[in-house]
Amino acid sequence: MSEEDIRKAAARIAAAGESRPRLARDPVNLPMIRNWAEAIGDANPVYTDAVAAARSVHGGLVAPPAMAQVWTMRGLHPAADDDPLGRMSAVLDQAGFTSVVATNCEQEYHRYLRHGEQVTVRARLEDVAGPKRTALGEGWFVTTRSTWYVGAEPVASMLFRILKFRPAAATTPPAGEVLRPAVSPDTAFFWDGTAAGELRIQRCGGCGELRHPPGPMCPACGAARPGYVVAAGTGEVYSYVVQHHPPVPGKQMPLMVALVALPEGVRIVGELLGVSPDRARIGLPVRVEFVRIDDTLTLPAWREDAP
């Protein structure tokens, strides 16, 4: 499909105007609002407290404006055949631009929604720009605008823009080469430790709190004075996975990966060696083993700690 074909398809979809109204599956309701407000951390009583809402300028319960899109989300249902974003995405998929990342979302609220109101949404294609060279690769920016209605009254709108880009060719590490961790100033002490046969745990120089993974500042007291202690190297399997697919460079499948709880109070992930999937269990006692990959990398792994 040529660039001109893409532009012609975009023009046809834009010319079709707004999609058919899509009705929310449920009216604006208190249970959904409670769940949303709790997840977001919005304690405004006009959303959930009928007494407080009655005393407010609203005269009753209203929904958080930012929930506008929530009421008409499709869940697992496929997009309608006249959905402009779905139609344009299909065109770009066919042209090889199969990856997607959202870039912009701008919402406008015209009024509060009240409990019991039934919302519909309509969408139209505003613009398709491309091809553009981006850090992710060549792609097209697709912009749509959705408008929510109660009856014929528009109550909210959203401009939504995505980048549909052509994914880069996958590269496979040479046989025998493992995936290497990213080493930063915050984590260098840990990898220096594994090279020396030590399992180092970051300790705050302010309050003494131990933490893993390492970071620049202590989440307990906010101090930026990291140090470390050397762990005993023993622990118990807190959780684990058996990975069958996809294959991992330098590893044989199935691959056992364990999250190990240390007696020092932190948890560390590592490969579980020498344990078959049918013998793995929560609470399995393990001991660290340092696996030397090359002169610059030694990985911590875990083996069963026999009594």
CSV table of C-alpha atoms in Angstrom, one decimal:
chain,number,residue,atom,x,y,z
A,1,MET,CA,0.0,0.0,0.0
A,2,SER,CA,1.5,3.4,-1.1
A,3,GLU,CA,1.5,6.7,0.8
A,4,GLU,CA,-1.1,8.0,-1.6
A,5,ASP,CA,-3.3,5.0,-0.8
A,6,ILE,CA,-3.1,5.7,2.9
A,7,ARG,CA,-4.0,9.4,2.3
A,8,LYS,CA,-7.0,8.5,0.2
A,9,ALA,CA,-8.2,6.0,2.8
A,10,ALA,CA,-7.8,8.7,5.5
A,11,ALA,CA,-9.8,11.2,3.4
A,12,ARG,CA,-12.7,8.7,2.9
A,13,ILE,CA,-12.8,7.9,6.7
A,14,ALA,CA,-12.7,11.6,7.6
A,15,ALA,CA,-15.4,12.4,5.0
A,16,ALA,CA,-17.7,9.9,6.7
A,17,GLY,CA,-17.9,12.3,9.7
A,18,GLU,CA,-19.0,11.1,13.1
A,19,SER,CA,-19.6,7.5,13.9
A,20,ARG,CA,-23.0,6.2,15.0
A,21,PRO,CA,-23.8,6.9,18.6
A,22,ARG,CA,-22.6,4.2,20.9
A,23,LEU,CA,-24.6,3.8,24.1
A,24,ALA,CA,-22.8,3.3,27.4
A,25,ARG,CA,-23.5,-0.2,28.8
A,26,ASP,CA,-24.7,1.3,32.1
A,27,PRO,CA,-26.1,4.7,33.3
A,28,VAL,CA,-23.8,6.9,35.4
A,29,ASN,CA,-23.8,5.0,38.7
A,30,LEU,CA,-22.5,5.2,42.2
A,31,PRO,CA,-20.7,1.8,42.4
A,32,MET,CA,-18.5,2.6,39.4
A,33,ILE,CA,-17.8,6.1,40.7
A,34,ARG,CA,-16.8,4.6,44.1
A,35,ASN,CA,-14.3,2.2,42.5
A,36,TRP,CA,-12.8,4.9,40.3
A,37,ALA,CA,-12.5,7.5,43.0
A,38,GLU,CA,-10.8,5.0,45.3
A,39,ALA,CA,-8.4,3.9,42.6
A,40,ILE,CA,-7.5,7.6,41.7
A,41,GLY,CA,-7.5,8.8,45.3
A,42,ASP,CA,-10.2,11.4,44.8
A,43,ALA,CA,-12.1,11.9,48.1
A,44,ASN,CA,-14.4,14.8,46.9
A,45,PRO,CA,-17.6,14.0,48.7
A,46,VAL,CA,-19.9,15.4,45.9
A,47,TYR,CA,-19.1,12.1,44.1
A,48,THR,CA,-20.1,9.6,46.7
A,49,ASP,CA,-21.7,11.3,49.8
A,50,ALA,CA,-25.3,12.1,49.1
A,51,VAL,CA,-25.7,14.4,52.1
A,52,ALA,CA,-22.6,16.5,51.3
A,53,ALA,CA,-23.6,16.6,47.6
A,54,ALA,CA,-27.1,17.8,48.4
A,55,ARG,CA,-25.5,20.8,50.3
A,56,SER,CA,-23.1,21.6,47.4
A,57,VAL,CA,-23.8,23.9,44.5
A,58,HIS,CA,-24.6,20.8,42.5
A,59,GLY,CA,-27.6,19.9,44.6
A,60,GLY,CA,-26.9,16.2,44.3
A,61,LEU,CA,-24.4,13.5,43.4
A,62,VAL,CA,-22.3,14.1,40.3
A,63,ALA,CA,-19.6,12.0,38.6
A,64,PRO,CA,-15.9,13.0,38.3
A,65,PRO,CA,-15.5,14.8,35.0
A,66,ALA,CA,-12.4,12.7,34.1
A,67,MET,CA,-14.6,9.6,34.1
A,68,ALA,CA,-16.2,10.7,30.8
A,69,GLN,CA,-14.5,8.0,28.8
A,70,VAL,CA,-15.2,5.3,31.4
A,71,TRP,CA,-18.9,5.1,30.8
A,72,THR,CA,-18.5,4.1,27.1
A,73,MET,CA,-15.4,1.9,27.2
A,74,ARG,CA,-16.0,-1.3,25.2
A,75,GLY,CA,-14.2,-3.7,27.5
A,76,LEU,CA,-13.4,-6.8,25.5
A,77,HIS,CA,-16.0,-6.0,22.8
A,78,PRO,CA,-14.6,-5.2,19.3
A,79,ALA,CA,-14.9,-1.8,17.8
A,80,ALA,CA,-17.9,-1.0,15.7
A,81,ASP,CA,-17.4,-1.2,11.9
A,82,ASP,CA,-17.7,2.6,11.6
A,83,ASP,CA,-15.2,3.4,14.4
A,84,PRO,CA,-12.8,5.8,12.7
A,85,LEU,CA,-9.7,4.9,14.8
A,86,GLY,CA,-10.3,1.2,14.2
A,87,ARG,CA,-10.8,1.7,10.4
A,88,MET,CA,-7.7,3.9,10.1
A,89,SER,CA,-5.6,1.5,12.2
A,90,ALA,CA,-6.6,-1.4,9.9
A,91,VAL,CA,-5.4,0.6,6.9
A,92,LEU,CA,-2.1,1.3,8.5
A,93,ASP,CA,-1.7,-2.3,9.7
A,94,GLN,CA,-2.1,-3.5,6.1
A,95,ALA,CA,0.6,-1.0,5.1
A,96,GLY,CA,3.0,-2.5,7.7
A,97,PHE,CA,2.6,0.1,10.4
A,98,THR,CA,1.5,-2.4,13.0
A,99,SER,CA,2.9,-1.0,16.2
A,100,VAL,CA,1.1,1.8,18.2
A,101,VAL,CA,1.9,4.2,21.0
A,102,ALA,CA,-0.4,7.0,22.3
A,103,THR,CA,1.0,10.5,22.2
A,104,ASN,CA,-1.7,13.0,23.1
A,105,CYS,CA,-4.9,13.0,25.0
A,106,GLU,CA,-6.8,16.2,25.7
A,107,GLN,CA,-10.2,16.2,27.3
A,108,GLU,CA,-12.7,19.0,27.7
A,109,TYR,CA,-15.7,18.9,30.1
A,110,HIS,CA,-18.8,21.0,29.4
A,111,ARG,CA,-20.7,20.0,32.6
A,112,TYR,CA,-20.9,17.4,35.4
A,113,LEU,CA,-22.7,14.2,34.7
A,114,ARG,CA,-25.4,13.2,37.2
A,115,HIS,CA,-26.2,9.8,38.5
A,116,GLY,CA,-28.6,7.9,36.3
A,117,GLU,CA,-27.8,9.8,33.1
A,118,GLN,CA,-27.3,7.6,30.0
A,119,VAL,CA,-24.3,8.6,27.9
A,120,THR,CA,-23.5,8.0,24.3
A,121,VAL,CA,-20.3,8.7,22.4
A,122,ARG,CA,-19.5,9.5,18.7
A,123,ALA,CA,-16.1,9.7,17.1
A,124,ARG,CA,-14.6,11.2,14.0
A,125,LEU,CA,-11.2,11.2,12.3
A,126,GLU,CA,-9.6,14.7,12.5
A,127,ASP,CA,-6.2,14.2,10.9
A,128,VAL,CA,-3.6,11.7,9.6
A,129,ALA,CA,-0.1,13.0,9.2
A,130,GLY,CA,2.9,11.2,7.8
A,131,PRO,CA,5.0,9.5,7.1
A,132,LYS,CA,7.1,10.9,9.9
A,133,ARG,CA,10.6,9.8,11.1
A,134,THR,CA,10.5,9.3,14.9
A,135,ALA,CA,12.7,7.7,17.5
A,136,LEU,CA,10.5,4.6,17.2
A,137,GLY,CA,10.8,4.5,13.4
A,138,GLU,CA,8.7,5.6,10.5
A,139,GLY,CA,5.1,6.1,11.2
A,140,TRP,CA,1.8,8.0,10.9
A,141,PHE,CA,0.1,10.2,13.5
A,142,VAL,CA,-3.6,9.5,13.7
A,143,THR,CA,-5.9,12.0,15.5
A,144,THR,CA,-9.5,11.4,16.4
A,145,ARG,CA,-12.0,13.4,18.4
A,146,SER,CA,-14.7,11.7,20.5
A,147,THR,CA,-17.7,13.6,21.8
A,148,TRP,CA,-20.0,12.4,24.7
A,149,TYR,CA,-23.7,13.2,24.7
A,150,VAL,CA,-26.6,13.0,27.1
A,151,GLY,CA,-29.5,13.0,24.6
A,152,ALA,CA,-28.5,15.7,22.0
A,153,GLU,CA,-26.4,17.7,24.5
A,154,PRO,CA,-22.6,17.4,24.2
A,155,VAL,CA,-21.1,17.0,27.7
A,156,ALA,CA,-17.5,16.2,27.1
A,157,SER,CA,-15.0,15.7,24.3
A,158,MET,CA,-11.5,14.2,23.8
A,159,LEU,CA,-8.8,14.7,21.2
A,160,PHE,CA,-6.8,11.5,21.0
A,161,ARG,CA,-3.6,11.0,19.0
A,162,ILE,CA,-1.6,7.9,18.4
A,163,LEU,CA,1.5,7.0,16.4
A,164,LYS,CA,1.2,4.0,14.2
A,165,PHE,CA,4.7,3.0,13.3
A,166,ARG,CA,6.6,0.2,11.5
A,167,PRO,CA,8.3,-2.0,14.1
A,168,ALA,CA,12.1,-2.3,13.8
A,169,ALA,CA,13.4,-5.7,12.7
A,170,ALA,CA,13.9,-8.0,15.6
A,171,THR,CA,17.5,-8.7,16.4
A,172,THR,CA,18.6,-12.0,18.0
A,173,PRO,CA,21.7,-12.1,20.2
A,174,PRO,CA,24.4,-14.5,19.0
A,175,ALA,CA,24.1,-18.1,20.2
A,176,GLY,CA,25.3,-18.4,23.8
A,177,GLU,CA,25.0,-14.7,24.6
A,178,VAL,CA,22.7,-13.8,27.4
A,179,LEU,CA,20.5,-10.7,27.9
A,180,ARG,CA,22.6,-8.3,29.9
A,181,PRO,CA,21.4,-6.0,32.6
A,182,ALA,CA,21.6,-2.2,32.3
A,183,VAL,CA,24.2,-1.0,34.8
A,184,SER,CA,23.7,2.5,36.2
A,185,PRO,CA,25.4,4.6,39.0
A,186,ASP,CA,22.7,3.4,41.3
A,187,THR,CA,23.2,-0.3,40.5
A,188,ALA,CA,26.9,-0.6,39.8
A,189,PHE,CA,27.7,-1.6,43.5
A,190,PHE,CA,25.4,-4.6,43.1
A,191,TRP,CA,27.1,-5.9,40.0
A,192,ASP,CA,30.5,-5.2,41.5
A,193,GLY,CA,29.4,-7.3,44.4
A,194,THR,CA,28.3,-10.3,42.2
A,195,ALA,CA,31.7,-10.2,40.5
A,196,ALA,CA,33.3,-10.4,43.9
A,197,GLY,CA,31.0,-13.2,45.1
A,198,GLU,CA,28.9,-11.0,47.3
A,199,LEU,CA,25.1,-10.4,47.4
A,200,ARG,CA,24.9,-6.7,48.2
A,201,ILE,CA,21.7,-5.1,49.5
A,202,GLN,CA,21.4,-1.3,49.3
A,203,ARG,CA,21.2,0.4,52.8
A,204,CYS,CA,20.1,4.0,53.4
A,205,GLY,CA,22.9,6.0,55.0
A,206,GLY,CA,20.2,8.1,56.7
A,207,CYS,CA,17.8,5.7,58.4
A,208,GLY,CA,19.4,2.4,57.7
A,209,GLU,CA,16.5,1.0,55.7
A,210,LEU,CA,17.4,-1.9,53.3
A,211,ARG,CA,15.9,-1.9,49.9
A,212,HIS,CA,16.0,-3.8,46.6
A,213,PRO,CA,16.0,-3.0,43.7
A,214,PRO,CA,18.5,-0.1,44.3
A,215,GLY,CA,17.6,3.5,43.8
A,216,PRO,CA,19.0,7.0,44.2
A,217,MET,CA,16.9,8.0,47.2
A,218,CYS,CA,15.5,6.2,50.2
A,219,PRO,CA,11.7,5.7,49.9
A,220,ALA,CA,11.4,5.6,53.7
A,221,CYS,CA,13.2,8.9,54.7
A,222,GLY,CA,14.1,10.5,51.3
A,223,ALA,CA,17.9,10.6,52.0
A,224,ALA,CA,20.2,10.4,49.0
A,225,ARG,CA,23.1,8.6,50.9
A,226,PRO,CA,23.0,5.0,49.7
A,227,GLY,CA,25.4,2.4,51.1
A,228,TYR,CA,25.1,-1.4,51.2
A,229,VAL,CA,25.4,-4.5,53.4
A,230,VAL,CA,26.4,-8.0,52.3
A,231,ALA,CA,23.5,-10.5,52.6
A,232,ALA,CA,24.0,-14.0,54.0
A,233,GLY,CA,23.0,-15.4,50.6
A,234,THR,CA,20.2,-17.6,51.8
A,235,GLY,CA,16.4,-17.3,51.5
A,236,GLU,CA,13.1,-19.0,50.6
A,237,VAL,CA,11.2,-19.0,47.3
A,238,TYR,CA,8.5,-16.4,47.7
A,239,SER,CA,7.1,-17.0,44.2
A,240,TYR,CA,8.2,-18.5,40.9
A,241,VAL,CA,7.4,-18.9,37.3
A,242,VAL,CA,8.2,-21.7,34.8
A,243,GLN,CA,8.8,-20.0,31.4
A,244,HIS,CA,8.3,-22.2,28.3
A,245,HIS,CA,8.1,-19.4,25.7
A,246,PRO,CA,9.5,-17.2,24.3
A,247,PRO,CA,13.0,-18.6,24.2
A,248,VAL,CA,15.7,-16.6,26.0
A,249,PRO,CA,19.1,-16.2,24.5
A,250,GLY,CA,21.7,-18.4,26.3
A,251,LYS,CA,19.1,-20.4,28.2
A,252,GLN,CA,17.4,-23.7,27.8
A,253,MET,CA,13.6,-24.0,28.2
A,254,PRO,CA,11.8,-24.5,30.5
A,255,LEU,CA,13.4,-21.7,32.5
A,256,MET,CA,12.7,-21.4,36.2
A,257,VAL,CA,12.7,-17.9,37.7
A,258,ALA,CA,12.2,-17.4,41.4
A,259,LEU,CA,11.5,-14.4,43.6
A,260,VAL,CA,13.4,-15.1,46.7
A,261,ALA,CA,12.7,-13.6,50.2
A,262,LEU,CA,15.9,-13.0,52.1
A,263,PRO,CA,16.1,-13.0,55.9
A,264,GLU,CA,17.4,-9.4,55.6
A,265,GLY,CA,13.8,-8.4,54.6
A,266,VAL,CA,14.1,-7.8,50.9
A,267,ARG,CA,13.3,-10.0,47.8
A,268,ILE,CA,15.5,-10.7,44.8
A,269,VAL,CA,14.7,-12.3,41.5
A,270,GLY,CA,17.1,-14.9,39.9
A,271,GLU,CA,17.1,-18.1,37.9
A,272,LEU,CA,16.4,-21.2,40.0
A,273,LEU,CA,19.0,-23.8,39.0
A,274,GLY,CA,18.9,-27.6,39.4
A,275,VAL,CA,15.2,-27.7,40.4
A,276,SER,CA,12.7,-29.3,38.1
A,277,PRO,CA,9.3,-27.6,37.7
A,278,ASP,CA,7.5,-30.4,39.5
A,279,ARG,CA,9.8,-30.0,42.6
A,280,ALA,CA,9.6,-26.2,42.8
A,281,ARG,CA,7.4,-24.9,45.6
A,282,ILE,CA,6.8,-21.8,47.7
A,283,GLY,CA,9.0,-21.8,50.8
A,284,LEU,CA,11.8,-23.9,49.2
A,285,PRO,CA,15.0,-23.0,51.0
A,286,VAL,CA,17.7,-21.7,48.5
A,287,ARG,CA,21.2,-20.4,48.5
A,288,VAL,CA,22.7,-17.9,46.1
A,289,GLU,CA,25.1,-19.1,43.4
A,290,PHE,CA,27.1,-16.7,41.3
A,291,VAL,CA,27.2,-17.6,37.6
A,292,ARG,CA,30.1,-16.0,35.8
A,293,ILE,CA,29.1,-15.1,32.2
A,294,ASP,CA,32.4,-13.3,31.2
A,295,ASP,CA,35.0,-10.9,32.5
A,296,THR,CA,32.4,-8.1,33.0
A,297,LEU,CA,29.2,-9.9,34.1
A,298,THR,CA,28.4,-12.3,36.9
A,299,LEU,CA,24.7,-13.1,37.5
A,300,PRO,CA,23.2,-14.1,40.9
A,301,ALA,CA,21.1,-17.4,40.7
A,302,TRP,CA,19.6,-19.7,43.3
A,303,ARG,CA,20.0,-23.4,44.1
A,304,GLU,CA,18.1,-25.5,46.6
A,305,ASP,CA,19.8,-25.2,50.0
A,306,ALA,CA,20.0,-28.9,51.1
A,307,PRO,CA,19.8,-29.4,54.9
